[in-house]
Short mmCIF file of N, CA and C in Angstrom, two decimals:
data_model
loop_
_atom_site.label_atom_id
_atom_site.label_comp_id
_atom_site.label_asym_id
_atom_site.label_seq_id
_atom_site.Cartn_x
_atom_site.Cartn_y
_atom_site.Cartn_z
N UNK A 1 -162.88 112.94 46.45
CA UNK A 1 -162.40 113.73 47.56
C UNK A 1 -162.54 115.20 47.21
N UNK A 2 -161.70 115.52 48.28
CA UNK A 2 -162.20 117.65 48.14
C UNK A 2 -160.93 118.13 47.44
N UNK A 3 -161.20 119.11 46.11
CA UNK A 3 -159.70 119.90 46.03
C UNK A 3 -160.49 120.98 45.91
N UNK A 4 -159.20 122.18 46.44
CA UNK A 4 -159.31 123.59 46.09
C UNK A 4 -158.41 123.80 45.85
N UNK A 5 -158.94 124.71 44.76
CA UNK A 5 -157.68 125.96 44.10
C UNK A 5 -157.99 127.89 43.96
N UNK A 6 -157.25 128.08 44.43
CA UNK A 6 -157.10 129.68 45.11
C UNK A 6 -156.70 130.33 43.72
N UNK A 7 -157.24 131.60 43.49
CA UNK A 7 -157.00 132.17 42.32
C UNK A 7 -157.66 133.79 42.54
N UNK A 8 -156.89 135.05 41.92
CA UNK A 8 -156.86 136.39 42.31
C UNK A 8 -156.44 136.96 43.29
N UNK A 9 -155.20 136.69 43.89
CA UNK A 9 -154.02 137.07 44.08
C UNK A 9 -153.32 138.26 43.02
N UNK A 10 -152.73 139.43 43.79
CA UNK A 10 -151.87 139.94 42.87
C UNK A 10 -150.88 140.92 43.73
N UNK A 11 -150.74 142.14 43.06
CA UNK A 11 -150.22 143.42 43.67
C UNK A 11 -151.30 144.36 43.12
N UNK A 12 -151.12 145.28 44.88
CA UNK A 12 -152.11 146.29 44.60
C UNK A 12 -151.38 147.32 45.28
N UNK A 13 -151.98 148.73 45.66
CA UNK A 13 -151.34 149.73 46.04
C UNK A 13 -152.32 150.10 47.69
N UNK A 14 -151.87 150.34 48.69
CA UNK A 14 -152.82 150.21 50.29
C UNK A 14 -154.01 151.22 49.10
N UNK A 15 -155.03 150.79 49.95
CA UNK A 15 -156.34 151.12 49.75
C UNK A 15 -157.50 150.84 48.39
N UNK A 16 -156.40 149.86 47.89
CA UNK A 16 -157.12 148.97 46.95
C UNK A 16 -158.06 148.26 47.10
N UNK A 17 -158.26 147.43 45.86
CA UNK A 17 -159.22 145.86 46.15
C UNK A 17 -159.06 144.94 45.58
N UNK A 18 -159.10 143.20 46.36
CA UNK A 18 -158.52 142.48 45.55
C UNK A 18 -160.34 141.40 46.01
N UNK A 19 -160.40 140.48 44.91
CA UNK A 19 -161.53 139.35 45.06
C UNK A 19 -160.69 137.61 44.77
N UNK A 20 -160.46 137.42 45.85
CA UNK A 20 -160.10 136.22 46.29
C UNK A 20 -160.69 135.68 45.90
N UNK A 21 -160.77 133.99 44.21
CA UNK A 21 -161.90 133.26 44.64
C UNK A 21 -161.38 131.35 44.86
N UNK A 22 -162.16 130.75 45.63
CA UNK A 22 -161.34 128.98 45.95
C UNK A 22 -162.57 128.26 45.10
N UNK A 23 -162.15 127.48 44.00
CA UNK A 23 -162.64 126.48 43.37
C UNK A 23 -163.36 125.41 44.12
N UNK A 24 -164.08 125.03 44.19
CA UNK A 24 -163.86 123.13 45.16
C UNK A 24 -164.57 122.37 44.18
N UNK A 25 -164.04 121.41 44.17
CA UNK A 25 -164.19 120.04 43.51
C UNK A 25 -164.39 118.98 44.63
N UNK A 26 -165.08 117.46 44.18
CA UNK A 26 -165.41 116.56 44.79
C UNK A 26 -166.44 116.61 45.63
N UNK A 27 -166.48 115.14 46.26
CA UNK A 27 -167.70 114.96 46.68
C UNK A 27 -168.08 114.64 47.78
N UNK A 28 -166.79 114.52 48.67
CA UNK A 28 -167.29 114.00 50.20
C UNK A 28 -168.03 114.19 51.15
N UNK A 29 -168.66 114.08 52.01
CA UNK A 29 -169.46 114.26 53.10
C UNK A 29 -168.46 115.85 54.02
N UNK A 30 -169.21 116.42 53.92
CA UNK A 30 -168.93 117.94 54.96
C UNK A 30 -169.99 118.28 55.63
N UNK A 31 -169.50 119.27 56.70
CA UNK A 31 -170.47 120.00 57.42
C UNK A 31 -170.48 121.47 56.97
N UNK A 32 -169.89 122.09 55.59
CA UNK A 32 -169.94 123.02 54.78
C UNK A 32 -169.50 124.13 55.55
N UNK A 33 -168.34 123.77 56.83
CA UNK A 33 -167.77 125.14 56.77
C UNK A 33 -166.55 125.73 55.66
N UNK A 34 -166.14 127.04 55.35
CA UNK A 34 -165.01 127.25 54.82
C UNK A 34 -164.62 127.88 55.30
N UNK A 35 -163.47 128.44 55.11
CA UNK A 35 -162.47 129.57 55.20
C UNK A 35 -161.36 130.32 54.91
N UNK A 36 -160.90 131.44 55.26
CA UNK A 36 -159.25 131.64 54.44
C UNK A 36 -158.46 132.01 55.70
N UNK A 37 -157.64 131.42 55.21
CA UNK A 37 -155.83 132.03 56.34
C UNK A 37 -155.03 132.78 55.36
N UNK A 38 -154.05 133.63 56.49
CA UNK A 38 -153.09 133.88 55.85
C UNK A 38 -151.73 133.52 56.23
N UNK A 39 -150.52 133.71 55.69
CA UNK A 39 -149.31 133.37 56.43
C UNK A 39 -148.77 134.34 55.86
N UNK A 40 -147.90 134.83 56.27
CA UNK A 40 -146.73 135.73 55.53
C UNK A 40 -144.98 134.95 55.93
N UNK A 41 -144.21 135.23 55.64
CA UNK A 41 -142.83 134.57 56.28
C UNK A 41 -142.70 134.98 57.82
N UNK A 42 -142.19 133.63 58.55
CA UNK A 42 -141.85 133.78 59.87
C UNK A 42 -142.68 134.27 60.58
N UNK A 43 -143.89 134.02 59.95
CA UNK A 43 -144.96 134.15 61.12
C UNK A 43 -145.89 133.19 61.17
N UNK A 44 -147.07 132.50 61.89
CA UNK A 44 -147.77 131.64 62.33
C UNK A 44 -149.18 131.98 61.23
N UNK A 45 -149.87 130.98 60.96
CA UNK A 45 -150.93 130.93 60.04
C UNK A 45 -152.06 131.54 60.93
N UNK A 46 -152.76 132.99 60.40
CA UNK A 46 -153.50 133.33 60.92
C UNK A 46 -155.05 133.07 59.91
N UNK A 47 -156.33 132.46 61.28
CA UNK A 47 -157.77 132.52 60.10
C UNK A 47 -157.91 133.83 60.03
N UNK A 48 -158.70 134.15 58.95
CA UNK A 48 -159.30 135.66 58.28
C UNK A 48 -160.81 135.97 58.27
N UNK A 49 -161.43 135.11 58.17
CA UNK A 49 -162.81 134.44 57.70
C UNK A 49 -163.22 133.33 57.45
N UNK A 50 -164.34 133.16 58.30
CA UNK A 50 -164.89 131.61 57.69
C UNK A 50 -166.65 131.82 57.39
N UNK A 51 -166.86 130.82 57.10
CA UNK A 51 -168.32 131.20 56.10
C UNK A 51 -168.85 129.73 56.89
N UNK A 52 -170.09 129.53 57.19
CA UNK A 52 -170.67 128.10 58.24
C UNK A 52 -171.55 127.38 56.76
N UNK A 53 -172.34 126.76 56.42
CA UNK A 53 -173.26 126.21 55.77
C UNK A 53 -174.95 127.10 55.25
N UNK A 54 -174.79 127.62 56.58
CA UNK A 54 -176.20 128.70 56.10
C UNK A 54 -175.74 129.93 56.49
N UNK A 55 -174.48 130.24 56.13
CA UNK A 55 -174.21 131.87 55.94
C UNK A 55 -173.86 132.25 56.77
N UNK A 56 -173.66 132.00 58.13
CA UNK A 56 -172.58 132.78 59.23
C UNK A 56 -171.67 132.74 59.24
N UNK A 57 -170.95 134.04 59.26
CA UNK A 57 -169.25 134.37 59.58
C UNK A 57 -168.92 134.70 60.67
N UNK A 58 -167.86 134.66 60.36
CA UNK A 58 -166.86 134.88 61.45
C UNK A 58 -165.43 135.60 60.86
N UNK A 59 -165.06 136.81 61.35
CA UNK A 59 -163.68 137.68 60.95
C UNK A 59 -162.78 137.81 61.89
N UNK A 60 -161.57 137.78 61.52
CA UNK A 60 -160.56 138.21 62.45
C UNK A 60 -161.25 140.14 62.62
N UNK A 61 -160.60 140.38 63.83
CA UNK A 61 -160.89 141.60 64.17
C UNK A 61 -159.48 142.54 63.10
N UNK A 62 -158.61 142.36 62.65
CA UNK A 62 -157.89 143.05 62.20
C UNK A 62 -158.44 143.05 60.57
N UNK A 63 -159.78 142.24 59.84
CA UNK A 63 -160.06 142.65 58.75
C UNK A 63 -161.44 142.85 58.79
N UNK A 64 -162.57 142.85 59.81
CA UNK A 64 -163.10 143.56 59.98
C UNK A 64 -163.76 144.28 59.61
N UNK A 65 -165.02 144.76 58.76
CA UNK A 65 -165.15 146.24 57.95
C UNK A 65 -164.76 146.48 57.02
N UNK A 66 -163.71 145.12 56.40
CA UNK A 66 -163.30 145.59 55.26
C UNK A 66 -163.04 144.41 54.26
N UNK A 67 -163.01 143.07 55.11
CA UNK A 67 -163.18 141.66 54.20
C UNK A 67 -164.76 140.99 54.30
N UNK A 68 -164.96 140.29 52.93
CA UNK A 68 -166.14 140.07 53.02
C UNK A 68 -166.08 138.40 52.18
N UNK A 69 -166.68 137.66 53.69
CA UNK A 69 -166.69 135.83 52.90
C UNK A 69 -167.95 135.91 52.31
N UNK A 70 -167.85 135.19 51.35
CA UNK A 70 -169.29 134.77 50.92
C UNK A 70 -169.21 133.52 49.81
N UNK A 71 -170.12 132.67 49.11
CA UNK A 71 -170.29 131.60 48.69
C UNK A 71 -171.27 131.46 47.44
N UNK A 72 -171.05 130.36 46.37
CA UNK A 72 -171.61 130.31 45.70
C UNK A 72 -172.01 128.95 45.42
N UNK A 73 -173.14 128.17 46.23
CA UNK A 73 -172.79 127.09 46.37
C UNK A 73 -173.37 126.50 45.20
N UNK A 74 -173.95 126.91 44.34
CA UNK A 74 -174.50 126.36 43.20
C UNK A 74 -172.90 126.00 41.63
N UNK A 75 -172.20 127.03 42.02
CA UNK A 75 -170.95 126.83 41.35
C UNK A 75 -169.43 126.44 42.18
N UNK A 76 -170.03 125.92 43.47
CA UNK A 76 -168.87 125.55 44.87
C UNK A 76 -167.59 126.49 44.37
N UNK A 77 -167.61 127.50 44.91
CA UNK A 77 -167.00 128.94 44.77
C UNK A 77 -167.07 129.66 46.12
N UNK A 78 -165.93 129.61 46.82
CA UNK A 78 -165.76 130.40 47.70
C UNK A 78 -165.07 132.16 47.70
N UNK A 79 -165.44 133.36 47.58
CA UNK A 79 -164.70 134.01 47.73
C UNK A 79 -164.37 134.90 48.72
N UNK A 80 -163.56 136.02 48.63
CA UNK A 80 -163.32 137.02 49.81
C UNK A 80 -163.05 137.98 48.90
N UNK A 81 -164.03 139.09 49.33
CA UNK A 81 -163.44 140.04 48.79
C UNK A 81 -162.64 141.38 49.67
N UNK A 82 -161.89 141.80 49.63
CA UNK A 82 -160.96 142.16 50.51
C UNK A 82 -160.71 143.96 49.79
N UNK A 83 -161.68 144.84 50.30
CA UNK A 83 -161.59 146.28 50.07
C UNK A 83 -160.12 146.81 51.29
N UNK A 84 -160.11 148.27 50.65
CA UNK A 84 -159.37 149.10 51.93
C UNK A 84 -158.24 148.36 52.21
N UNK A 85 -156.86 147.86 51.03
CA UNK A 85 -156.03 146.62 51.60
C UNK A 85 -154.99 147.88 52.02
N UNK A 86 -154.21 147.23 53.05
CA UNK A 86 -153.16 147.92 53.88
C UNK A 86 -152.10 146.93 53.48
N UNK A 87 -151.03 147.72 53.69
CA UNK A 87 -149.72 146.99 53.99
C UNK A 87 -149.11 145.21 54.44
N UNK A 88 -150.00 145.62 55.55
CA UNK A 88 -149.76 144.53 56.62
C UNK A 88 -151.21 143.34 56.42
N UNK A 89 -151.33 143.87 55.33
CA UNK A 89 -152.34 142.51 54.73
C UNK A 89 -151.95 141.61 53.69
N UNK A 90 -150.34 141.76 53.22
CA UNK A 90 -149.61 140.98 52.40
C UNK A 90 -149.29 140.08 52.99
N UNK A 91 -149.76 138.87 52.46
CA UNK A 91 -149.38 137.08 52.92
C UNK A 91 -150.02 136.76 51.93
N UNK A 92 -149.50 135.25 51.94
CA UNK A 92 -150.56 134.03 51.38
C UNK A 92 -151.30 133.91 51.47
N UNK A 93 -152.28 133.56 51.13
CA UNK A 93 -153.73 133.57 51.35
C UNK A 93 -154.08 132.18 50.75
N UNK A 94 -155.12 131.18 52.01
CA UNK A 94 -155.50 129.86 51.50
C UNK A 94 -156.59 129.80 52.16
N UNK A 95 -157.19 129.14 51.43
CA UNK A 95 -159.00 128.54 51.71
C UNK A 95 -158.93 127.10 52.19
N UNK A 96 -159.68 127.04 52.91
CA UNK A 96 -159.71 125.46 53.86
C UNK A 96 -161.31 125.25 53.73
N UNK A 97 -160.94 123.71 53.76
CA UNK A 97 -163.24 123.81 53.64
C UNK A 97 -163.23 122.39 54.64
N UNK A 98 -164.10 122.02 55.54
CA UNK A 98 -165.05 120.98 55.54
C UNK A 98 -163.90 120.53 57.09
N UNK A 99 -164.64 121.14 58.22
CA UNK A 99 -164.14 120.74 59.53
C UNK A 99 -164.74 119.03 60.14
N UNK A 100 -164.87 118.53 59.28
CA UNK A 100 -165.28 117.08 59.76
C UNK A 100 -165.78 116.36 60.88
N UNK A 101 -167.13 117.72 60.93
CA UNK A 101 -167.92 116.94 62.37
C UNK A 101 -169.39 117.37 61.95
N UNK A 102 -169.85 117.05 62.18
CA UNK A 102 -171.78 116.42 62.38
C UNK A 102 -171.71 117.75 62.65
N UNK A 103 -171.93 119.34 62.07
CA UNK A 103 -172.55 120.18 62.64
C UNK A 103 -172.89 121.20 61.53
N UNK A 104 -173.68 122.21 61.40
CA UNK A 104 -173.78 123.08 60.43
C UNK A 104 -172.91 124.28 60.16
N UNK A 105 -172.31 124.38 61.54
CA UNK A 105 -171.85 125.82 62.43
C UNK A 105 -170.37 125.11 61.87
N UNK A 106 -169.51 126.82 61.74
CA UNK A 106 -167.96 126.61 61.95
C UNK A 106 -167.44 126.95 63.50
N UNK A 107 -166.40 126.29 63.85
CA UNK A 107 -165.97 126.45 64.88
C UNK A 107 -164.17 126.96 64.68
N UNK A 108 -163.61 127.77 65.47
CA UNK A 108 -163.01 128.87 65.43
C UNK A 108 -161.58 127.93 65.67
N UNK A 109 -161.36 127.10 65.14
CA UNK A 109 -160.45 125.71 65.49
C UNK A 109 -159.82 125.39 64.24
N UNK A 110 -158.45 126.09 63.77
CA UNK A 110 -158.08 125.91 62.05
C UNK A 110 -157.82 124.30 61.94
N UNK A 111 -157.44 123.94 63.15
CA UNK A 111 -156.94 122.18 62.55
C UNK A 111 -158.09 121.45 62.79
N UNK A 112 -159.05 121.95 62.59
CA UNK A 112 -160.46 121.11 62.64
C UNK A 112 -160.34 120.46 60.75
N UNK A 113 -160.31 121.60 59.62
CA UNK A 113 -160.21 121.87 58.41
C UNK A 113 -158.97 120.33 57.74
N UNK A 114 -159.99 119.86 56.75
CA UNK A 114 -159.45 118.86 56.57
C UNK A 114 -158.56 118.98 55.25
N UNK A 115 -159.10 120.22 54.38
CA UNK A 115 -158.80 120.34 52.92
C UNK A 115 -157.98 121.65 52.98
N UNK A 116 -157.36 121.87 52.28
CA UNK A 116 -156.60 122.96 51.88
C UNK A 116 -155.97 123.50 50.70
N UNK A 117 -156.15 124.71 50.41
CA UNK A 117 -155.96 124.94 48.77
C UNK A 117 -154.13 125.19 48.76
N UNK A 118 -154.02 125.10 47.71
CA UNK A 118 -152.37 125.63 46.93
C UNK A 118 -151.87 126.95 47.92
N UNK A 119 -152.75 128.12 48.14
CA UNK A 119 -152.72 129.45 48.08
C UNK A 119 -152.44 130.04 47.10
N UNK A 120 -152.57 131.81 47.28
CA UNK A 120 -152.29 132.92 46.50
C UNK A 120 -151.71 133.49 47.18
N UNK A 121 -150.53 134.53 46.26
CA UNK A 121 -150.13 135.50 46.71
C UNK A 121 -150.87 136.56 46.85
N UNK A 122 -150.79 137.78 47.98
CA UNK A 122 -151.74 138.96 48.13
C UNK A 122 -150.29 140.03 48.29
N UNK A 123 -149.83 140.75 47.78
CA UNK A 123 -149.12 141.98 48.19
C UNK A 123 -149.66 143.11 47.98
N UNK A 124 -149.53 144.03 49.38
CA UNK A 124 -150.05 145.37 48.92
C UNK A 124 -148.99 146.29 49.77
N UNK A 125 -148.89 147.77 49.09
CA UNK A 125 -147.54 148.12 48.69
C UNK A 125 -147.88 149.38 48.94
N UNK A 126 -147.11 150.89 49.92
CA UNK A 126 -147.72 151.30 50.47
C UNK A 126 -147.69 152.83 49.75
#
């Protein structure tokens, strides 16, 4: 089966940089999308980025210009690297992989995502 584990998380100061990276292990059948959410307390799990099978993304508009998905599929390594961090970019942060349908493309649908990592913490501090 699929595991991920989330790792580079920390504290930074606004206008830092942090490099998010998700492990994956196993072997099941996917359509090789990934992605990351965030949550912070008392609020709803928002996606951030997702990465499709042959390299298309997709960003929330609030990171934008300043987060960047990308993949290493030879070492199944997902990361984000996340320049210019603000305040209001402190949450959890988790990687999801493998929306479980016959397609190459990600679709903009978080409970499609069958796997899900531990998370990391992200605080940035103003």
């Amino acid at each position: 089966q699929v595991q991920l584990v989330e790792s580079g998380g920390g504290s930074v100061q606004a206008g830092g940089s942090l490099r998010l990276s998700c492990a994956a292990s196993g072997y099941t059948r996917s359509n090789g999308c990934m992605g990351w959410f965030r949550q912070a307390p008392g609020k709803e799990r928002e996606g951030v980025a997702y990465i499709d099978s042959v390299g298309g993304t997709l960003y929330a508009d609030s990171v934008k210009g300043r987060f960047t998905i990308s993949k290493d599929n030879a070492k199944k390594i997902l990361y984000l690297q996340m320049n210019s961090l603000k305040p209001e970019d402190t949450d959890m942060y988790y990687c999801a992989a493998d929306q479980g349908i016959e397609s190459m493309y990600c679709y903009n649908v978080p409970t499609l995502f069958r796997f899900w990592g531990q998370g990391t913490q992200v605080t940035v501090s103003s």
